[in-house]
Short mmCIF file of C-alpha atoms and ligand atoms in Angstrom, two decimals:
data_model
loop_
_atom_site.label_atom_id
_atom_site.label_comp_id
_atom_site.label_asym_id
_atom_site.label_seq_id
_atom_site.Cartn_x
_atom_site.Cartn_y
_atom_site.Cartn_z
CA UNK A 1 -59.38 -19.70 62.59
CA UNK A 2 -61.14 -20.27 65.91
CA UNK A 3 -60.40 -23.98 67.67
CA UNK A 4 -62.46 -25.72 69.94
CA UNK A 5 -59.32 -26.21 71.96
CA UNK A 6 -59.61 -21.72 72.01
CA UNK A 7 -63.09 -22.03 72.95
CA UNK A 8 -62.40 -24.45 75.62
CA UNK A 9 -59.41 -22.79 77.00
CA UNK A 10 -61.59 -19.84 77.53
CA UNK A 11 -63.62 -20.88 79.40
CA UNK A 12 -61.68 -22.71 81.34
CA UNK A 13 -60.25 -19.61 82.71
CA UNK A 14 -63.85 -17.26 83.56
CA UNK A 15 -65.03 -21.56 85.32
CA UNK A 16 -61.53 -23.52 86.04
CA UNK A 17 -62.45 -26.90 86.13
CA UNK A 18 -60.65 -27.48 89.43
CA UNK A 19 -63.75 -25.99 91.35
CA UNK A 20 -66.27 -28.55 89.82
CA UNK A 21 -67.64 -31.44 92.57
CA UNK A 22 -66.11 -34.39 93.00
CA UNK A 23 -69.26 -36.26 91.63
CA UNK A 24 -69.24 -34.28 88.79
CA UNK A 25 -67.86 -34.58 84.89
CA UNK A 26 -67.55 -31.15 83.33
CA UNK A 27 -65.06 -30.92 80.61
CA UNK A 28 -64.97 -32.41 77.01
CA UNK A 29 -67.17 -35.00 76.37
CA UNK A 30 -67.06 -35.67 73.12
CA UNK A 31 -65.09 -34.47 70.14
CA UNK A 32 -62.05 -33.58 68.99
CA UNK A 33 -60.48 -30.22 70.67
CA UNK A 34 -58.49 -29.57 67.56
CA UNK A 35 -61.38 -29.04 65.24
CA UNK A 36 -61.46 -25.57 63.60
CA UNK A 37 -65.13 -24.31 64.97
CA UNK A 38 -67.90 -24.40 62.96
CA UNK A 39 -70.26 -22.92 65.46
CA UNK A 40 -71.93 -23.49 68.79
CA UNK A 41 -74.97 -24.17 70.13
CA UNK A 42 -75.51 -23.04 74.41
CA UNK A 43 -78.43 -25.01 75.95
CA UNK A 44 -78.69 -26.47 79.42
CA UNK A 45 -79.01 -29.60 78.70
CA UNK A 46 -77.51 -31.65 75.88
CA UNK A 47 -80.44 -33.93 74.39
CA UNK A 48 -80.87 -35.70 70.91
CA UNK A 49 -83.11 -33.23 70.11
CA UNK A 50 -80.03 -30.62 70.13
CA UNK A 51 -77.54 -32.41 68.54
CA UNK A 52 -79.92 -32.52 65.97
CA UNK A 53 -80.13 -29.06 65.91
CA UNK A 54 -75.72 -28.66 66.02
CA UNK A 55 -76.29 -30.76 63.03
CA UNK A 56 -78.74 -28.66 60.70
CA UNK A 57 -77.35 -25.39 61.65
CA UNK A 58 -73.37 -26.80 60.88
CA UNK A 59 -72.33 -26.24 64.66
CA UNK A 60 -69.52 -28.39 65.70
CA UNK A 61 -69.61 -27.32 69.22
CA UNK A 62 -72.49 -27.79 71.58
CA UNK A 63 -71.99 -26.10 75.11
CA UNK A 64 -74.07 -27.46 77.95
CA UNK A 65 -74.73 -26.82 81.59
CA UNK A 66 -75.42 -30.52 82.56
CA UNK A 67 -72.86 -33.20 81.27
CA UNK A 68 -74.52 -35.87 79.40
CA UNK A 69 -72.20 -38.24 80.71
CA UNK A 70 -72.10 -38.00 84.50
CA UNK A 71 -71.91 -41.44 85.37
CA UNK A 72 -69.70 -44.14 83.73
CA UNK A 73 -71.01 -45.62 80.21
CA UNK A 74 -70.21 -49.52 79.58
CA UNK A 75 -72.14 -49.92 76.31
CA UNK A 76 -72.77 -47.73 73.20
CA UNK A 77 -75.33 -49.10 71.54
CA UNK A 78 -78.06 -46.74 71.36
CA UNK A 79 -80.37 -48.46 74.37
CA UNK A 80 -81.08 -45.06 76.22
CA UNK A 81 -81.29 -41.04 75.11
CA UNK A 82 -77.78 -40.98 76.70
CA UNK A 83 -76.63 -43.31 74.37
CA UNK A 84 -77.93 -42.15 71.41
CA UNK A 85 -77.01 -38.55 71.96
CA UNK A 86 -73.42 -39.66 72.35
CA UNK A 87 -73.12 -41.70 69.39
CA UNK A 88 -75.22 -39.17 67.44
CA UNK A 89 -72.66 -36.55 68.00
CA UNK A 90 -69.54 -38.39 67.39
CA UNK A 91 -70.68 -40.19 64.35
CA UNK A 92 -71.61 -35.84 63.40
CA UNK A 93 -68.00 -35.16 64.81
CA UNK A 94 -69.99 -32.81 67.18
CA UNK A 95 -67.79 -31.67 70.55
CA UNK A 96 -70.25 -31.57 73.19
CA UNK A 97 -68.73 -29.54 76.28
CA UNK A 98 -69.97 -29.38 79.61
CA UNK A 99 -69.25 -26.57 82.34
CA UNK A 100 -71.28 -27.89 85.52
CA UNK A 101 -70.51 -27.35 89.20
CA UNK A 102 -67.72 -25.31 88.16
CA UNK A 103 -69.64 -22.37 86.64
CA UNK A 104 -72.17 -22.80 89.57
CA UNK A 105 -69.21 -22.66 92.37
CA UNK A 106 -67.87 -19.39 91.01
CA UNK A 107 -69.10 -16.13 92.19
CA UNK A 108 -69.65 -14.36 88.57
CA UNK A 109 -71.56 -18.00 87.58
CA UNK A 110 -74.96 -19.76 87.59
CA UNK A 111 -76.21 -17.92 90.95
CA UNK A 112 -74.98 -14.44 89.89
CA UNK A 113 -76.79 -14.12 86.94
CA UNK A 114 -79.92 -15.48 88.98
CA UNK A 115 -79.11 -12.98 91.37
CA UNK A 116 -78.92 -10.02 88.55
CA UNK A 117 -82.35 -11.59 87.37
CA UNK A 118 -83.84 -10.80 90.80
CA UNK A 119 -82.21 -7.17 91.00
CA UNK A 120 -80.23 -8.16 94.34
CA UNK A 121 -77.68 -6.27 95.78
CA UNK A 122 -74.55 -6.76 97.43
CA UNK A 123 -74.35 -10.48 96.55
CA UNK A 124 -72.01 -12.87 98.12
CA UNK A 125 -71.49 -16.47 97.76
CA UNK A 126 -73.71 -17.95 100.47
CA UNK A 127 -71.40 -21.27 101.19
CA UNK A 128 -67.90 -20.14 100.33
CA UNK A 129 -65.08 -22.97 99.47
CA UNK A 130 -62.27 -23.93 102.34
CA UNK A 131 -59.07 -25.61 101.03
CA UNK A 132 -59.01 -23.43 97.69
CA UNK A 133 -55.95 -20.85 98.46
CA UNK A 134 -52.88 -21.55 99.38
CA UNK A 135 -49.56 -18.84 100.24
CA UNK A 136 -46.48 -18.66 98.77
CA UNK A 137 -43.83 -17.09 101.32
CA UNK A 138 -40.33 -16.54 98.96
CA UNK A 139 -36.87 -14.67 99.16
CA UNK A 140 -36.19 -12.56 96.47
CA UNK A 141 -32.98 -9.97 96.25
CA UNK A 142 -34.35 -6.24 96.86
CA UNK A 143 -33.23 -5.18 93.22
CA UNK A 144 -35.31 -8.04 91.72
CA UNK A 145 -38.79 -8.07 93.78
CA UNK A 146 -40.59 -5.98 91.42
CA UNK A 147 -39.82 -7.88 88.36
CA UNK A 148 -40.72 -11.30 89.67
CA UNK A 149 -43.53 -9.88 92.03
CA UNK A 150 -45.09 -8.67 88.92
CA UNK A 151 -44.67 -11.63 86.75
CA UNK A 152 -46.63 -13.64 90.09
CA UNK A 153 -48.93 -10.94 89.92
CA UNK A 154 -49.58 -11.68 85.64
CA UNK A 155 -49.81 -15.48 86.74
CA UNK A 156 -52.60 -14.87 88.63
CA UNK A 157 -51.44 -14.26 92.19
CA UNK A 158 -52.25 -11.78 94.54
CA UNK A 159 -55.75 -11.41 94.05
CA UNK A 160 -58.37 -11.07 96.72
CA UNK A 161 -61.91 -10.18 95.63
CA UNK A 162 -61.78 -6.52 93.67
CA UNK A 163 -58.17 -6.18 94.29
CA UNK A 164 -55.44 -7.13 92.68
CA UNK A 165 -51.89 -7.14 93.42
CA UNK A 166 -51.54 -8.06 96.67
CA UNK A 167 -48.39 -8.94 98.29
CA UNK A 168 -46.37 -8.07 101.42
CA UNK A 169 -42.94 -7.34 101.79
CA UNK A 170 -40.38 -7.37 104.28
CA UNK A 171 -36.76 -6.32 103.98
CA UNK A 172 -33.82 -8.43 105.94
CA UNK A 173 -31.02 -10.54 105.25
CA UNK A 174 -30.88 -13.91 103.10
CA UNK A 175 -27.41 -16.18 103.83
CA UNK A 176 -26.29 -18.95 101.63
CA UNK A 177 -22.72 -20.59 101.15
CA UNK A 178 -22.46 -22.32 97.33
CA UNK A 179 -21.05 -25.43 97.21
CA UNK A 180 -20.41 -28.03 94.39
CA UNK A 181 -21.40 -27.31 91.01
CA UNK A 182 -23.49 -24.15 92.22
CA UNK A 183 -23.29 -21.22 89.65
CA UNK A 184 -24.40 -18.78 92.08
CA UNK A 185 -26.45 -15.65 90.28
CA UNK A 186 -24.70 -13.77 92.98
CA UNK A 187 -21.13 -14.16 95.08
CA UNK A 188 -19.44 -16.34 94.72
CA UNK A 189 -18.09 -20.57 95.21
CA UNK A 190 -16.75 -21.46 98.91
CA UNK A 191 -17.91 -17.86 100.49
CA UNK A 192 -20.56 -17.34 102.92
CA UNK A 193 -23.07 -14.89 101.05
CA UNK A 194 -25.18 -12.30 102.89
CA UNK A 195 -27.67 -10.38 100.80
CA UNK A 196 -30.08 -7.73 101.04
CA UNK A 197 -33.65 -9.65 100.14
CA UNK A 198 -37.40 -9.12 100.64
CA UNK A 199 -39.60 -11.84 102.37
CA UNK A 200 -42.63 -11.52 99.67
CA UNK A 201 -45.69 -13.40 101.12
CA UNK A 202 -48.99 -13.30 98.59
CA UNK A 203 -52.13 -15.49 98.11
CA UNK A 204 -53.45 -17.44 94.91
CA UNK A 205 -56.11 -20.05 93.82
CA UNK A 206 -54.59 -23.24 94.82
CA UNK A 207 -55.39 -24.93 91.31
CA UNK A 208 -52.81 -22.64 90.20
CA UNK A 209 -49.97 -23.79 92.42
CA UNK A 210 -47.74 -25.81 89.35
CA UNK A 211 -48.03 -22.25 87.45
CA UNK A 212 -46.61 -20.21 90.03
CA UNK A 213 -44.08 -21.98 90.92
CA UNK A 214 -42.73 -22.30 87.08
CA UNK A 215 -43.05 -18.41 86.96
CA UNK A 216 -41.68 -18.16 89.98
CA UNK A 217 -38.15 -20.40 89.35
CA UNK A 218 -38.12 -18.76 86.00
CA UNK A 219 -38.60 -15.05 86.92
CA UNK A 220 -36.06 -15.68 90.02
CA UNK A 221 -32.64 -14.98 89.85
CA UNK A 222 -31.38 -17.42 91.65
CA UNK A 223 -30.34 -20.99 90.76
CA UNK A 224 -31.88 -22.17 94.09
CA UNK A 225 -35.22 -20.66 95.20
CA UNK A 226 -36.25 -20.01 98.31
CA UNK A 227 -39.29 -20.63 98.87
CA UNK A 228 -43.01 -22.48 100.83
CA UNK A 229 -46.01 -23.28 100.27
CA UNK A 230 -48.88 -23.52 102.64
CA UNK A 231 -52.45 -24.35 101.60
CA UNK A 232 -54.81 -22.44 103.53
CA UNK A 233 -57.62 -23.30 105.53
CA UNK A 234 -59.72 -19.64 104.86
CA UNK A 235 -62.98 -19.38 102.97
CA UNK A 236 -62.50 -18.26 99.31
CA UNK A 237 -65.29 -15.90 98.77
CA UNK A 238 -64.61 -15.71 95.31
CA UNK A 239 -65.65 -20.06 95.42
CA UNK A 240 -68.53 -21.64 96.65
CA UNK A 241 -71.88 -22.88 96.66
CA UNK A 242 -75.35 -20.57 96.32
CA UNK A 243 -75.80 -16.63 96.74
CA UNK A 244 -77.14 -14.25 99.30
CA UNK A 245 -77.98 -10.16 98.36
CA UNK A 246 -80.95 -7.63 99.20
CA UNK A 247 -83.97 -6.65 97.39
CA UNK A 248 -83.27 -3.18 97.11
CA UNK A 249 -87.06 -2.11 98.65
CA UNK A 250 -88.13 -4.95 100.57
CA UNK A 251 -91.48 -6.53 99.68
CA UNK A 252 -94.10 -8.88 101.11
CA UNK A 253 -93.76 -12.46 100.65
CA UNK A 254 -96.78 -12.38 97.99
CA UNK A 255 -95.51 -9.45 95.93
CA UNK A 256 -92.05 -10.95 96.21
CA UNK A 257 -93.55 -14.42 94.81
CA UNK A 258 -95.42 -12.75 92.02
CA UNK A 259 -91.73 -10.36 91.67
CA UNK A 260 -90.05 -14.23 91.41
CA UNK A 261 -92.68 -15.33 88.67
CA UNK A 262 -92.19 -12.80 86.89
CA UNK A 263 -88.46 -12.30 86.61
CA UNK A 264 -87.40 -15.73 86.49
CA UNK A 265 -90.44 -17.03 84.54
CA UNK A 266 -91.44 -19.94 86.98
CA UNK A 267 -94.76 -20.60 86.17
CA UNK A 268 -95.41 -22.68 89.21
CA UNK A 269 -94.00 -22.03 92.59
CA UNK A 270 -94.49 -24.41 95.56
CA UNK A 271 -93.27 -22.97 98.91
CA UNK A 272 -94.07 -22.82 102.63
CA UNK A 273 -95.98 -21.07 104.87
CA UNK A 274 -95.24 -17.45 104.65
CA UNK A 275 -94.23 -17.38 107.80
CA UNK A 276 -92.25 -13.36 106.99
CA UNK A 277 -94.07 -10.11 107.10
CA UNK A 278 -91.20 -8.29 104.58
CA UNK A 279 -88.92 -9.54 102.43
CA UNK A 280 -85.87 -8.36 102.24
CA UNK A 281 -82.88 -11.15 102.16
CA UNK A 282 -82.79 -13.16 99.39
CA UNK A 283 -80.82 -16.70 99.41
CA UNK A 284 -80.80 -18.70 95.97
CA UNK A 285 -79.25 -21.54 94.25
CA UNK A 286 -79.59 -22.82 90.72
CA UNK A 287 -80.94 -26.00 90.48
CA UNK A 288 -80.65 -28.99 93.43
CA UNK A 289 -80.60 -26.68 96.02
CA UNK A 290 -81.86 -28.29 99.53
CA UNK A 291 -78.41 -28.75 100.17
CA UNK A 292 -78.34 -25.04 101.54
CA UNK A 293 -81.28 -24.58 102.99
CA UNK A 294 -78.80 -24.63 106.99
CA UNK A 295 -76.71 -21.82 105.17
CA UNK A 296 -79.71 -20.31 103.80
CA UNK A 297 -81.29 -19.92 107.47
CA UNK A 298 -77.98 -19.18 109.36
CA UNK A 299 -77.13 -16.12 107.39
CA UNK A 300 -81.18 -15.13 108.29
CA UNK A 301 -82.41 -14.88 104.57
CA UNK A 302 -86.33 -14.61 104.69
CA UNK A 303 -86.61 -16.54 101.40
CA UNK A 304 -84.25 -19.35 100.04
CA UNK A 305 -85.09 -19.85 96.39
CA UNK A 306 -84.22 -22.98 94.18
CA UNK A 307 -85.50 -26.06 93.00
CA UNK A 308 -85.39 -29.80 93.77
CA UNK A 309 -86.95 -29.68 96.73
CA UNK A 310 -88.55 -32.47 97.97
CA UNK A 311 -91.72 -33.18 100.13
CA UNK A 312 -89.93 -33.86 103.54
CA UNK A 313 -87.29 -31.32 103.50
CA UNK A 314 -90.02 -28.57 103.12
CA UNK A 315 -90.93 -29.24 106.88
CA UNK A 316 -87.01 -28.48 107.79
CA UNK A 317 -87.45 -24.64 106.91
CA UNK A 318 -89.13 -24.48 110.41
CA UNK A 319 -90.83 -21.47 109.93
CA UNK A 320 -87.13 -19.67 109.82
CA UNK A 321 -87.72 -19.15 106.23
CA UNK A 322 -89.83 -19.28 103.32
CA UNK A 323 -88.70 -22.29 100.67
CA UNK A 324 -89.84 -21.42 96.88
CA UNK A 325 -88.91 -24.53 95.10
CA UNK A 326 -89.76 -22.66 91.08
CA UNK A 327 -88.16 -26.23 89.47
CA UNK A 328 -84.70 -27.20 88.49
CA UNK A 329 -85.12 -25.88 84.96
CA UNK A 330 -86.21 -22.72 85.46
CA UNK A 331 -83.86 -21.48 88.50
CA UNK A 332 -80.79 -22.24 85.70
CA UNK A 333 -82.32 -21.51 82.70
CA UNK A 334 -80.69 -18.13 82.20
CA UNK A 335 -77.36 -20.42 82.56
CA UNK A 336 -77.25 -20.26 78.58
CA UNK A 337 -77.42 -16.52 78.82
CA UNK A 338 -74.68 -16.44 80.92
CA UNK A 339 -72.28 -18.87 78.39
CA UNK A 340 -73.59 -16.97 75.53
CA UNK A 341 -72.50 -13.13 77.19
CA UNK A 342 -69.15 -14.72 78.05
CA UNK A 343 -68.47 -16.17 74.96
CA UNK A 344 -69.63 -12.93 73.14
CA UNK A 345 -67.56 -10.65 75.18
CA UNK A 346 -63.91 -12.66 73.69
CA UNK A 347 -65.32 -14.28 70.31
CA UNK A 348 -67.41 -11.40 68.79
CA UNK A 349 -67.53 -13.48 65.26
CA UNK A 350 -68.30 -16.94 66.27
CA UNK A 351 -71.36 -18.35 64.98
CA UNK A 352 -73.18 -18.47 68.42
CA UNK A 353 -76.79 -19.61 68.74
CA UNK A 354 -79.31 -20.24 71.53
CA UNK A 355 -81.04 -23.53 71.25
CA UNK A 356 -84.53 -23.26 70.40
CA UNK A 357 -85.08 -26.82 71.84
CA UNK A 358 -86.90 -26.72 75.46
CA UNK A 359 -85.01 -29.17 77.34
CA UNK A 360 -87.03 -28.81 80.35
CA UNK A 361 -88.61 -32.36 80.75
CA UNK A 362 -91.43 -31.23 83.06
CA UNK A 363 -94.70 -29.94 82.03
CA UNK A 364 -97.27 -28.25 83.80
CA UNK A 365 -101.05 -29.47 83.81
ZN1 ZN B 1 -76.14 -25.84 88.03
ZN1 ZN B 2 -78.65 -28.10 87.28
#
């Protein structure tokens, strides 16, 4: 029996919440997490319209992109779609989950799969996040630092992009004198103790901190562990906002606007002047993306695509680059692709559907 709690946990692991905005309100929105799942519906936005549709095909579980709640609700009585789309799934006991600025801040998220869409190559993260890693530096006996380097490691420290495992070592000598009550796991009460240990030194997501340092006190031999943390101020490639790859044979800017048309089905583009002979750096960004358009230039992209933009902030592209706003909707539509695949590649059994509602409020005369 699958739990929402299950489904939740899941995915709190590929998009940890810790990397969603500030101004944001991913998570559980409504529901109970202890509910056996029914079934789940993935659309990018959560309307009445699809809890509707939860409803008549018996899913419990409706995943969204955008939280239906993002600011703070003082009433419940049905004034506004908000409203009713809340009440409407908790009268249904329908859990309506959100993953926001989370999935869009990881690298394998939002801007990925619009970036696999496109056919780019050698993608990175266009803004990465600062203040997301920190460095544990600990003492551990020579005899014991493989056994608690590798439970770190299974905790999730030690990796940096592809690689995993990552640590360095350095042999010298660790003094201590126990005192008290100590139980010391080695010498012994009232005699200065001078041991063979390795200085270990590795690297993990900060959000992770209270975890490693439960592993690490429990994997330790000692009663008293050694040990610092320092949060670091590098870039965290693996974090951040929008995405930057090559077209694999560059293209002109018309081609490369009918190429966009096509592969992310934007039926309207509006853009600038097309100001670049070839195009051959891409920048992009699911949805609100003017943001980015300084990050977009600096790394010399010859198109920045995403939506939102509006009619003064065109005129900041400066001729540097060519803007191709192709609407909020469509840039993160393949968003419920994305949830679907991931959920897919853990819970092959789960009744799992697409919603056949268009959520896209704009319509095209
Ligand atoms: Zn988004
Ligand atoms: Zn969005």
């Amino acid at each position: 029996m699958i739990k929402i709690k299950d489904i939740i946990q899941y995915l709190d692991t590929y998009a940890p919440p810790a990397y969603q905005e500030g101004y944001d309100n991913s998570g559980l929105l409504t529901g109970n997490k202890e509910d056996i799942l029914s079934g789940v519906i993935v659309t990018l936005d959560c309307t009445e319209a699809v809890v509707n549709e939860a409803i008549q095909k018996k899913c419990n579980m409706i995943i969204a992109h955008h939280p239906i709640i993002f600011q703070g609700l003082k009433k419940l009585t049905g004034n506004n779609y908000i409203e009713r789309t809340i009440i409407k799934a908790i009268k249904n006991n329908i859990a309506i989950f959100a993953i926001h600025t989370n999935l869009d801040n990881i690298a394998m998220g939002v801007n990925k799969k619009i970036a696999d869409k496109l056919e780019l190559i050698n993608t990175i993260v266009l803004r990465p996040k600062n203040d997301t890693l920190t460095k544990l530096t600990t003492f551990i006996p020579v005899a014991d630092t493989d056994q608690v380097l590798s439970k770190l490691h299974e905790a999730g420290a030690g990796m940096i992009g592809n690689y995993k495992n990552c640590s360095f070592k350095i042999e010298g000598s660790g003094t201590f004198l126990p005192t008290g009550d100590a139980n010391p796991a080695v010498g012994e009460k009232g005699k200065l103790e001078n041991v063979l240990e390795n200085r270990v030194e590795l690297i993990f997501p900060s959000y992770l901190k209270n975890k490693i340092v439960t592993v690490l006190f429990s994997a330790h031999p000692y009663e008293e562990v050694a040990y610092y943390l320092h949060d670091l101020a590098n870039k965290n490639n693996e974090v951040g906002s929008g995405m930057v790859g090559y077209l694999r044979n560059s293209m002109n800017p018309t081609e490369m606007l009918d190429f966009i048309k096509i592969k992310l089905g934007a039926k309207v583009i509006r853009h600038t002047s097309l100001v670049k002979k070839k195009i051959k750096k891409v920048a992009l960004c699911g949805g609100s993306g003017s943001f980015l358009l300084k990050d977009a230039i600096a790394c010399e992209a010859d198109i920045y695509i995403t939506g939102d933009f509006k009619y003064h902030e065109f005129f900041d592209s400066e001729d540097h680059i060519i803007i191709a706003d192709i609407g909020h909707y469509e840039s993160e539509q393949f968003t419920k692709e994305l949830i679907y695949e991931k959920l897919r590649e853990k819970f092959a059994n789960i009744a799992l559907h697409f919603t056949e509602v268009n959520t896209n409020p704009i319509f095209y005369a």
